[in-house]
Amino acid sequence: MFGVTPEQRGTSGFGSRPTPARNAPMRPQPQGQSRNAPRRDPAPSRLAYRLHRMWLTPFVRKIMHVGLPGFLIALTIGIWLSDETRRAQLSGGITGVIEKIQNREEFMVHDMSIEGASPVVDKGLRAMLPVTLPASSFDIDLEALRARVLKLDAVESVELRIQPGGVLTAVVTERVPVVLWRHSRGIELLDKTGHRVASATSRDVRKDLPMIAGEGADKAAAEAMLLLDAAGPILPRMRGLERVGERRWDLVLDRGQRIMLPVDGPLPALERVIALDKAQDVLGRDVAVVDMRSEGRPSVRIGLDAQNAIRRARGQVELGQDGQPLDPEAIKKAEKEKAAKAAPPAKKKNG
């Protein structure tokens, strides 16, 4: 009997016989495949593997998800716009929408307000508007208009804004003329930086302003203003400043007197001249030129009357206006004519 242990076999009287082997059941074979047929390799082919790896790269996925649809859309739009009639209709429609939005009432400018400008500048600024009011604010380029206004010599700065209510406001700061500049082309008014403000027909236009002259004087206007401020005690006698060689200044006084200032340090040199005049009344004497160009050796050139007085005391012939000695006979003749003019007329006797 199968399944009996050796102890049971001894007790039951059966002999020791081996247990017969049982055959295991056979697994069913797949239909259509014989037992000896080779199995199919589940690994992908080389081409399929490469295509799969290529699909996993971000660049290819982005091309397929974004690039290809975008290309198809662009191709469709290009084909649609290839017709000239469609392009004209599209352009006209877009232009009409833009104009309709720009010409809305909330975007219209109806008036212009200008503050701080003289009548001449006010008139010029209004003439610079690129459009005629009322106009759309989109047609007014504030930056371009500001650049054009700053080209006016009399304007130092300007602020342009479009206020609510359709008002274009302009706050103008004009240049203040502080000096007159005489040069070979005429007379011009300059501000403290030497920038041109306006032209003048004559000196009488602004008698309250000091005068500077010479080529290049406008570039050194700031230095000229410092010299004018330092010339306070002699300012009533001052006729102006003259630029010499575009390098230095000459201060011109009445009676033909001239103070020649150095290239470097003209302000201290002028202060020394003023101090010398207070101490010794140098400018009140017959002095033609005070030369301060040499700092270590200032010099003074006396006038013609003083020179002739010295020459008369020495018994020498007097000098003329040209610096040449005069003819003694001509001097005597001139003195007689001067005395005759100064003598009272003789009274006629009654017959």
mmCIF file of C-alpha atoms in Angstrom:
data_model
loop_
_atom_site.group_PDB
_atom_site.id
_atom_site.type_symbol
_atom_site.label_atom_id
_atom_site.label_comp_id
_atom_site.label_asym_id
_atom_site.label_seq_id
_atom_site.Cartn_x
_atom_site.Cartn_y
_atom_site.Cartn_z
ATOM 1 C CA MET A 1 0.000 0.000 0.000
ATOM 2 C CA PHE A 2 1.268 3.329 -0.959
ATOM 3 C CA GLY A 3 2.106 5.831 1.787
ATOM 4 C CA VAL A 4 2.985 3.194 4.461
ATOM 5 C CA THR A 5 6.001 3.922 6.648
ATOM 6 C CA PRO A 6 8.718 1.316 7.234
ATOM 7 C CA GLU A 7 7.533 0.775 10.834
ATOM 8 C CA GLN A 8 4.035 0.030 9.571
ATOM 9 C CA ARG A 9 5.409 -2.302 6.942
ATOM 10 C CA GLY A 10 7.149 -4.385 9.606
ATOM 11 C CA THR A 11 4.121 -4.623 11.756
ATOM 12 C CA SER A 12 1.751 -5.323 8.962
ATOM 13 C CA GLY A 13 3.775 -8.266 7.589
ATOM 14 C CA PHE A 14 4.517 -6.799 4.140
ATOM 15 C CA GLY A 15 8.015 -7.187 2.722
ATOM 16 C CA SER A 16 10.306 -4.180 2.049
ATOM 17 C CA ARG A 17 9.514 -3.211 -1.536
ATOM 18 C CA PRO A 18 10.402 0.153 -3.118
ATOM 19 C CA THR A 19 7.683 2.620 -3.809
ATOM 20 C CA PRO A 20 6.955 2.807 -7.496
ATOM 21 C CA ALA A 21 7.833 6.197 -9.135
ATOM 22 C CA ARG A 22 5.034 8.375 -10.411
ATOM 23 C CA ASN A 23 5.345 10.211 -13.707
ATOM 24 C CA ALA A 24 4.788 14.038 -13.495
ATOM 25 C CA PRO A 25 2.079 15.368 -15.762
ATOM 26 C CA MET A 26 3.269 17.075 -18.947
ATOM 27 C CA ARG A 27 2.748 20.858 -19.399
ATOM 28 C CA PRO A 28 0.507 21.730 -22.268
ATOM 29 C CA GLN A 29 2.348 22.982 -25.318
ATOM 30 C CA PRO A 30 1.328 26.285 -26.960
ATOM 31 C CA GLN A 31 -0.956 25.822 -29.898
ATOM 32 C CA GLY A 32 0.729 26.134 -33.222
ATOM 33 C CA GLN A 33 4.207 25.627 -31.788
ATOM 34 C CA SER A 34 5.991 22.418 -31.555
ATOM 35 C CA ARG A 35 8.152 21.517 -28.649
ATOM 36 C CA ASN A 36 11.380 21.699 -30.632
ATOM 37 C CA ALA A 37 10.622 25.162 -32.329
ATOM 38 C CA PRO A 38 13.005 28.105 -31.310
ATOM 39 C CA ARG A 39 11.573 30.740 -28.953
ATOM 40 C CA ARG A 40 11.076 34.400 -30.169
ATOM 41 C CA ASP A 41 13.533 36.978 -28.720
ATOM 42 C CA PRO A 42 11.513 39.564 -26.697
ATOM 43 C CA ALA A 43 14.256 42.289 -27.084
ATOM 44 C CA PRO A 44 13.404 45.163 -29.582
ATOM 45 C CA SER A 45 15.215 45.502 -32.831
ATOM 46 C CA ARG A 46 18.069 47.952 -33.212
ATOM 47 C CA LEU A 47 15.980 50.381 -35.267
ATOM 48 C CA ALA A 48 13.103 50.286 -32.790
ATOM 49 C CA TYR A 49 15.542 50.837 -29.910
ATOM 50 C CA ARG A 50 17.101 53.879 -31.576
ATOM 51 C CA LEU A 51 13.720 55.387 -32.440
ATOM 52 C CA HIS A 52 12.550 54.880 -28.890
ATOM 53 C CA ARG A 53 15.688 56.527 -27.444
ATOM 54 C CA MET A 54 15.351 59.412 -29.887
ATOM 55 C CA TRP A 55 11.747 59.936 -28.819
ATOM 56 C CA LEU A 56 12.830 60.172 -25.185
ATOM 57 C CA THR A 57 15.185 63.141 -25.896
ATOM 58 C CA PRO A 58 13.672 66.560 -24.906
ATOM 59 C CA PHE A 59 14.647 68.183 -28.191
ATOM 60 C CA VAL A 60 12.742 65.702 -30.353
ATOM 61 C CA ARG A 61 9.705 65.752 -28.065
ATOM 62 C CA LYS A 62 9.676 69.579 -28.177
ATOM 63 C CA ILE A 63 9.913 69.543 -31.961
ATOM 64 C CA MET A 64 7.014 67.124 -32.227
ATOM 65 C CA HIS A 65 4.855 68.901 -29.640
ATOM 66 C CA VAL A 66 5.670 72.525 -30.545
ATOM 67 C CA GLY A 67 7.717 72.813 -33.707
ATOM 68 C CA LEU A 68 5.619 70.650 -35.971
ATOM 69 C CA PRO A 69 2.273 72.246 -34.994
ATOM 70 C CA GLY A 70 3.821 75.706 -35.279
ATOM 71 C CA PHE A 71 5.181 74.884 -38.729
ATOM 72 C CA LEU A 72 1.796 73.654 -39.876
ATOM 73 C CA ILE A 73 0.091 76.791 -38.538
ATOM 74 C CA ALA A 74 2.673 79.075 -40.184
ATOM 75 C CA LEU A 75 2.329 77.195 -43.427
ATOM 76 C CA THR A 76 -1.441 77.593 -43.313
ATOM 77 C CA ILE A 77 -1.185 81.342 -42.553
ATOM 78 C CA GLY A 78 1.404 81.826 -45.306
ATOM 79 C CA ILE A 79 -0.819 80.125 -47.839
ATOM 80 C CA TRP A 80 -3.762 82.288 -46.723
ATOM 81 C CA LEU A 81 -1.723 85.525 -46.911
ATOM 82 C CA SER A 82 -0.319 84.696 -50.312
ATOM 83 C CA ASP A 83 -3.413 86.284 -51.810
ATOM 84 C CA GLU A 84 -2.972 90.084 -52.218
ATOM 85 C CA THR A 85 -6.677 90.756 -51.703
ATOM 86 C CA ARG A 86 -6.678 88.992 -48.343
ATOM 87 C CA ARG A 87 -3.595 90.946 -47.253
ATOM 88 C CA ALA A 88 -5.217 94.265 -48.170
ATOM 89 C CA GLN A 89 -8.379 93.358 -46.272
ATOM 90 C CA LEU A 90 -6.393 92.332 -43.191
ATOM 91 C CA SER A 91 -4.255 95.501 -43.251
ATOM 92 C CA GLY A 92 -7.292 97.729 -43.681
ATOM 93 C CA GLY A 93 -9.109 96.022 -40.841
ATOM 94 C CA ILE A 94 -6.165 96.397 -38.441
ATOM 95 C CA THR A 95 -5.680 100.064 -39.411
ATOM 96 C CA GLY A 96 -9.348 100.774 -38.888
ATOM 97 C CA VAL A 97 -9.320 99.219 -35.426
ATOM 98 C CA ILE A 98 -6.190 101.176 -34.423
ATOM 99 C CA GLU A 99 -7.614 104.487 -35.651
ATOM 100 C CA LYS A 100 -10.894 103.830 -33.912
ATOM 101 C CA ILE A 101 -9.105 103.253 -30.610
ATOM 102 C CA GLN A 102 -6.715 106.217 -30.983
ATOM 103 C CA ASN A 103 -9.483 108.664 -31.860
ATOM 104 C CA ARG A 104 -11.518 107.913 -28.795
ATOM 105 C CA GLU A 105 -12.431 110.971 -26.739
ATOM 106 C CA GLU A 106 -10.307 110.000 -23.742
ATOM 107 C CA PHE A 107 -7.190 110.059 -25.953
ATOM 108 C CA MET A 108 -7.836 113.445 -27.621
ATOM 109 C CA VAL A 109 -5.804 116.616 -26.850
ATOM 110 C CA HIS A 110 -7.872 119.783 -27.223
ATOM 111 C CA ASP A 111 -5.684 122.583 -25.812
ATOM 112 C CA MET A 112 -2.100 123.538 -24.938
ATOM 113 C CA SER A 113 -0.989 125.389 -21.797
ATOM 114 C CA ILE A 114 2.496 126.988 -21.589
ATOM 115 C CA GLU A 115 3.990 128.282 -18.333
ATOM 116 C CA GLY A 116 7.128 130.359 -17.760
ATOM 117 C CA ALA A 117 7.705 131.330 -21.389
ATOM 118 C CA SER A 118 8.019 134.768 -22.928
ATOM 119 C CA PRO A 119 5.669 135.681 -25.783
ATOM 120 C CA VAL A 120 8.330 134.904 -28.395
ATOM 121 C CA VAL A 121 9.083 131.469 -26.954
ATOM 122 C CA ASP A 122 5.364 130.784 -26.459
ATOM 123 C CA LYS A 123 4.681 131.497 -30.109
ATOM 124 C CA GLY A 124 7.622 129.375 -31.268
ATOM 125 C CA LEU A 125 6.632 126.431 -29.072
ATOM 126 C CA ARG A 126 3.065 126.399 -30.377
ATOM 127 C CA ALA A 127 4.379 126.509 -33.925
ATOM 128 C CA MET A 128 6.485 123.392 -33.248
ATOM 129 C CA LEU A 129 3.481 121.145 -32.588
ATOM 130 C CA PRO A 130 3.504 118.373 -35.222
ATOM 131 C CA VAL A 131 -0.314 118.369 -35.490
ATOM 132 C CA THR A 132 -3.176 120.835 -35.270
ATOM 133 C CA LEU A 133 -5.284 120.630 -32.131
ATOM 134 C CA PRO A 134 -7.556 118.843 -31.405
ATOM 135 C CA ALA A 135 -5.533 115.748 -32.136
ATOM 136 C CA SER A 136 -4.967 112.284 -30.729
ATOM 137 C CA SER A 137 -2.316 111.957 -28.054
ATOM 138 C CA PHE A 138 -0.845 109.060 -30.070
ATOM 139 C CA ASP A 139 0.054 111.560 -32.823
ATOM 140 C CA ILE A 140 2.107 113.739 -30.440
ATOM 141 C CA ASP A 141 5.601 112.407 -29.691
ATOM 142 C CA LEU A 142 6.505 114.206 -26.469
ATOM 143 C CA GLU A 143 10.192 113.221 -26.557
ATOM 144 C CA ALA A 144 10.646 114.422 -30.131
ATOM 145 C CA LEU A 145 8.774 117.643 -29.353
ATOM 146 C CA ARG A 146 10.920 118.211 -26.261
ATOM 147 C CA ALA A 147 14.117 117.744 -28.310
ATOM 148 C CA ARG A 148 12.900 120.337 -30.835
ATOM 149 C CA VAL A 149 11.995 122.856 -28.133
ATOM 150 C CA LEU A 150 15.421 122.516 -26.479
ATOM 151 C CA LYS A 151 17.008 123.635 -29.752
ATOM 152 C CA LEU A 152 15.646 127.126 -29.074
ATOM 153 C CA ASP A 153 18.507 129.239 -27.706
ATOM 154 C CA ALA A 154 16.307 130.912 -25.114
ATOM 155 C CA VAL A 155 15.038 127.635 -23.586
ATOM 156 C CA GLU A 156 17.099 125.961 -20.872
ATOM 157 C CA SER A 157 14.675 123.137 -19.981
ATOM 158 C CA VAL A 158 11.072 122.132 -20.672
ATOM 159 C CA GLU A 159 8.644 119.595 -19.212
ATOM 160 C CA LEU A 160 5.836 118.277 -21.421
ATOM 161 C CA ARG A 161 2.836 116.348 -20.085
ATOM 162 C CA ILE A 162 -0.652 115.473 -21.221
ATOM 163 C CA GLN A 163 -2.985 116.176 -18.323
ATOM 164 C CA PRO A 164 -6.413 114.609 -17.823
ATOM 165 C CA GLY A 165 -9.032 116.491 -19.770
ATOM 166 C CA GLY A 166 -6.981 116.649 -22.973
ATOM 167 C CA VAL A 167 -4.594 119.508 -22.065
ATOM 168 C CA LEU A 168 -0.941 119.468 -23.161
ATOM 169 C CA THR A 169 1.056 121.408 -20.540
ATOM 170 C CA ALA A 170 4.570 122.761 -21.088
ATOM 171 C CA VAL A 171 6.595 124.174 -18.185
ATOM 172 C CA VAL A 172 9.453 126.189 -19.704
ATOM 173 C CA THR A 173 12.590 127.466 -17.972
ATOM 174 C CA GLU A 174 14.244 130.177 -20.044
ATOM 175 C CA ARG A 175 17.899 131.171 -20.019
ATOM 176 C CA VAL A 176 18.689 134.423 -18.221
ATOM 177 C CA PRO A 177 21.099 136.729 -20.110
ATOM 178 C CA VAL A 178 23.884 138.044 -17.871
ATOM 179 C CA VAL A 179 26.405 139.478 -20.342
ATOM 180 C CA LEU A 180 26.690 140.952 -23.835
ATOM 181 C CA TRP A 181 29.225 139.448 -26.231
ATOM 182 C CA ARG A 182 30.570 141.614 -29.045
ATOM 183 C CA HIS A 183 32.338 139.803 -31.879
ATOM 184 C CA SER A 184 32.972 140.228 -35.571
ATOM 185 C CA ARG A 185 29.454 139.050 -36.471
ATOM 186 C CA GLY A 186 27.525 141.335 -34.124
ATOM 187 C CA ILE A 187 26.334 141.395 -30.524
ATOM 188 C CA GLU A 188 24.736 138.472 -28.695
ATOM 189 C CA LEU A 189 23.282 137.919 -25.231
ATOM 190 C CA LEU A 190 24.804 135.060 -23.234
ATOM 191 C CA ASP A 191 23.758 133.293 -20.044
ATOM 192 C CA LYS A 192 26.090 132.414 -17.159
ATOM 193 C CA THR A 193 27.374 129.312 -18.963
ATOM 194 C CA GLY A 194 28.166 131.202 -22.172
ATOM 195 C CA HIS A 195 25.212 129.750 -24.084
ATOM 196 C CA ARG A 196 23.600 132.058 -26.622
ATOM 197 C CA VAL A 197 20.223 133.478 -25.601
ATOM 198 C CA ALA A 198 19.421 135.991 -28.349
ATOM 199 C CA SER A 199 20.943 138.567 -30.670
ATOM 200 C CA ALA A 200 21.090 142.305 -30.007
ATOM 201 C CA THR A 201 21.134 145.081 -32.557
ATOM 202 C CA SER A 202 23.183 147.477 -30.399
ATOM 203 C CA ARG A 203 24.668 148.017 -26.946
ATOM 204 C CA ASP A 204 21.704 150.178 -25.969
ATOM 205 C CA VAL A 205 19.350 147.158 -26.018
ATOM 206 C CA ARG A 206 20.621 146.010 -22.614
ATOM 207 C CA LYS A 207 22.622 148.786 -20.973
ATOM 208 C CA ASP A 208 22.333 147.006 -17.627
ATOM 209 C CA LEU A 209 24.509 144.085 -18.769
ATOM 210 C CA PRO A 210 28.322 144.128 -18.862
ATOM 211 C CA MET A 211 30.167 143.703 -22.132
ATOM 212 C CA ILE A 212 32.746 141.122 -23.180
ATOM 213 C CA ALA A 213 34.474 141.117 -26.562
ATOM 214 C CA GLY A 214 36.793 139.015 -28.658
ATOM 215 C CA GLU A 215 36.746 135.616 -30.309
ATOM 216 C CA GLY A 216 36.315 132.767 -27.848
ATOM 217 C CA ALA A 217 34.962 135.028 -25.103
ATOM 218 C CA ASP A 218 31.723 133.042 -24.975
ATOM 219 C CA LYS A 219 33.618 129.861 -24.029
ATOM 220 C CA ALA A 220 35.177 131.654 -21.023
ATOM 221 C CA ALA A 221 31.995 133.444 -19.931
ATOM 222 C CA ALA A 222 32.058 131.780 -16.506
ATOM 223 C CA GLU A 223 35.554 133.150 -15.837
ATOM 224 C CA ALA A 224 34.468 136.571 -17.073
ATOM 225 C CA MET A 225 31.600 136.617 -14.570
ATOM 226 C CA LEU A 226 34.056 135.917 -11.736
ATOM 227 C CA LEU A 227 36.235 138.831 -12.858
ATOM 228 C CA LEU A 228 33.208 141.124 -13.046
ATOM 229 C CA ASP A 229 32.206 140.171 -9.522
ATOM 230 C CA ALA A 230 35.737 140.881 -8.253
ATOM 231 C CA ALA A 231 35.915 144.278 -9.994
ATOM 232 C CA GLY A 232 33.390 145.844 -7.614
ATOM 233 C CA PRO A 233 35.339 149.018 -6.629
ATOM 234 C CA ILE A 234 36.240 149.895 -10.244
ATOM 235 C CA LEU A 235 33.026 148.580 -11.806
ATOM 236 C CA PRO A 236 31.584 152.104 -12.454
ATOM 237 C CA ARG A 237 34.634 152.897 -14.599
ATOM 238 C CA MET A 238 34.628 149.562 -16.349
ATOM 239 C CA ARG A 239 33.756 149.374 -20.034
ATOM 240 C CA GLY A 240 34.116 145.621 -20.462
ATOM 241 C CA LEU A 241 36.403 142.630 -20.812
ATOM 242 C CA GLU A 242 38.280 141.784 -23.978
ATOM 243 C CA ARG A 243 39.486 138.268 -24.789
ATOM 244 C CA VAL A 244 43.007 138.358 -26.250
ATOM 245 C CA GLY A 245 44.192 135.453 -28.372
ATOM 246 C CA GLU A 246 41.449 133.234 -26.890
ATOM 247 C CA ARG A 247 43.836 132.793 -23.930
ATOM 248 C CA ARG A 248 43.580 135.683 -21.472
ATOM 249 C CA TRP A 249 41.562 138.789 -20.543
ATOM 250 C CA ASP A 250 42.133 142.551 -20.733
ATOM 251 C CA LEU A 251 39.974 144.679 -18.449
ATOM 252 C CA VAL A 252 39.112 147.930 -20.239
ATOM 253 C CA LEU A 253 38.339 151.095 -18.217
ATOM 254 C CA ASP A 254 37.316 154.608 -19.207
ATOM 255 C CA ARG A 255 39.961 157.194 -20.239
ATOM 256 C CA GLY A 256 41.517 154.431 -22.355
ATOM 257 C CA GLN A 257 43.034 152.592 -19.409
ATOM 258 C CA ARG A 258 43.625 148.852 -19.688
ATOM 259 C CA ILE A 259 44.544 146.137 -17.152
ATOM 260 C CA MET A 260 46.310 143.217 -18.813
ATOM 261 C CA LEU A 261 45.609 140.016 -16.855
ATOM 262 C CA PRO A 262 47.665 136.801 -17.064
ATOM 263 C CA VAL A 263 46.563 133.500 -18.553
ATOM 264 C CA ASP A 264 46.805 131.661 -15.236
ATOM 265 C CA GLY A 265 45.285 133.196 -12.128
ATOM 266 C CA PRO A 266 43.592 136.289 -13.574
ATOM 267 C CA LEU A 267 41.379 136.715 -10.510
ATOM 268 C CA PRO A 268 44.235 137.090 -7.950
ATOM 269 C CA ALA A 269 46.017 139.477 -10.349
ATOM 270 C CA LEU A 270 42.927 141.693 -10.561
ATOM 271 C CA GLU A 271 42.579 141.687 -6.792
ATOM 272 C CA ARG A 272 46.194 142.876 -6.468
ATOM 273 C CA VAL A 273 45.513 145.745 -8.886
ATOM 274 C CA ILE A 274 42.453 146.808 -6.899
ATOM 275 C CA ALA A 275 44.451 146.692 -3.654
ATOM 276 C CA LEU A 276 47.229 148.759 -5.267
ATOM 277 C CA ASP A 277 44.689 151.308 -6.489
ATOM 278 C CA LYS A 278 43.223 151.664 -2.998
ATOM 279 C CA ALA A 279 46.684 152.200 -1.505
ATOM 280 C CA GLN A 280 48.284 154.500 -4.115
ATOM 281 C CA ASP A 281 45.455 155.560 -6.457
ATOM 282 C CA VAL A 282 47.240 154.051 -9.433
ATOM 283 C CA LEU A 283 44.226 154.029 -11.719
ATOM 284 C CA GLY A 284 43.434 157.663 -10.840
ATOM 285 C CA ARG A 285 46.679 158.845 -12.361
ATOM 286 C CA ASP A 286 47.737 159.206 -15.974
ATOM 287 C CA VAL A 287 48.332 155.481 -16.451
ATOM 288 C CA ALA A 288 47.544 153.847 -19.783
ATOM 289 C CA VAL A 289 48.280 150.185 -19.057
ATOM 290 C CA VAL A 290 48.748 148.076 -15.942
ATOM 291 C CA ASP A 291 50.515 144.901 -17.093
ATOM 292 C CA MET A 292 50.029 141.953 -14.712
ATOM 293 C CA ARG A 293 51.000 139.217 -17.153
ATOM 294 C CA SER A 294 54.278 138.605 -15.342
ATOM 295 C CA GLU A 295 53.494 137.612 -11.779
ATOM 296 C CA GLY A 296 56.953 138.424 -10.469
ATOM 297 C CA ARG A 297 57.296 141.744 -12.281
ATOM 298 C CA PRO A 298 54.118 143.761 -12.848
ATOM 299 C CA SER A 299 54.633 146.934 -14.867
ATOM 300 C CA VAL A 300 52.830 150.207 -15.547
ATOM 301 C CA ARG A 301 52.762 152.203 -18.763
ATOM 302 C CA ILE A 302 52.072 155.917 -18.234
ATOM 303 C CA GLY A 303 49.887 157.993 -20.502
ATOM 304 C CA LEU A 304 50.890 160.425 -23.221
ATOM 305 C CA ASP A 305 50.343 163.551 -21.096
ATOM 306 C CA ALA A 306 52.556 162.187 -18.346
ATOM 307 C CA GLN A 307 55.240 161.275 -20.864
ATOM 308 C CA ASN A 308 55.174 164.759 -22.393
ATOM 309 C CA ALA A 309 55.328 166.359 -18.933
ATOM 310 C CA ILE A 310 58.458 164.349 -18.179
ATOM 311 C CA ARG A 311 59.943 165.205 -21.590
ATOM 312 C CA ARG A 312 59.220 168.909 -21.093
ATOM 313 C CA ALA A 313 60.935 168.817 -17.713
ATOM 314 C CA ARG A 314 63.941 167.245 -19.380
ATOM 315 C CA GLY A 315 63.884 169.729 -22.261
ATOM 316 C CA GLN A 316 62.932 167.101 -24.818
ATOM 317 C CA VAL A 317 60.481 167.349 -27.690
ATOM 318 C CA GLU A 318 56.944 166.182 -26.923
ATOM 319 C CA LEU A 319 55.415 163.084 -28.487
ATOM 320 C CA GLY A 320 52.360 162.891 -30.672
ATOM 321 C CA GLN A 321 49.495 160.428 -30.652
ATOM 322 C CA ASP A 322 51.503 158.132 -32.908
ATOM 323 C CA GLY A 323 54.415 158.091 -30.454
ATOM 324 C CA GLN A 324 56.694 160.100 -32.741
ATOM 325 C CA PRO A 325 58.391 163.390 -31.700
ATOM 326 C CA LEU A 326 56.479 166.486 -32.766
ATOM 327 C CA ASP A 327 57.893 169.394 -34.856
ATOM 328 C CA PRO A 328 58.722 172.356 -32.572
ATOM 329 C CA GLU A 329 57.317 174.834 -35.127
ATOM 330 C CA ALA A 330 54.096 172.869 -35.298
ATOM 331 C CA ILE A 331 53.893 172.879 -31.490
ATOM 332 C CA LYS A 332 54.285 176.685 -31.332
ATOM 333 C CA LYS A 333 51.708 177.180 -34.064
ATOM 334 C CA ALA A 334 49.233 174.907 -32.281
ATOM 335 C CA GLU A 335 49.783 176.756 -28.992
ATOM 336 C CA LYS A 336 49.132 180.136 -30.687
ATOM 337 C CA GLU A 337 45.942 178.849 -32.268
ATOM 338 C CA LYS A 338 44.815 177.477 -28.917
ATOM 339 C CA ALA A 339 45.553 180.777 -27.186
ATOM 340 C CA ALA A 340 43.719 182.740 -29.862
ATOM 341 C CA LYS A 341 40.623 180.611 -29.464
ATOM 342 C CA ALA A 342 40.747 180.975 -25.701
ATOM 343 C CA ALA A 343 41.158 184.823 -25.767
ATOM 344 C CA PRO A 344 37.951 186.936 -25.498
ATOM 345 C CA PRO A 345 36.880 188.779 -28.664
ATOM 346 C CA ALA A 346 38.014 192.441 -28.925
ATOM 347 C CA LYS A 347 35.325 195.142 -28.614
ATOM 348 C CA LYS A 348 34.804 197.469 -31.565
ATOM 349 C CA LYS A 349 35.250 201.251 -30.937
ATOM 350 C CA ASN A 350 32.383 203.556 -31.836
ATOM 351 C CA GLY A 351 33.333 206.065 -34.497
#
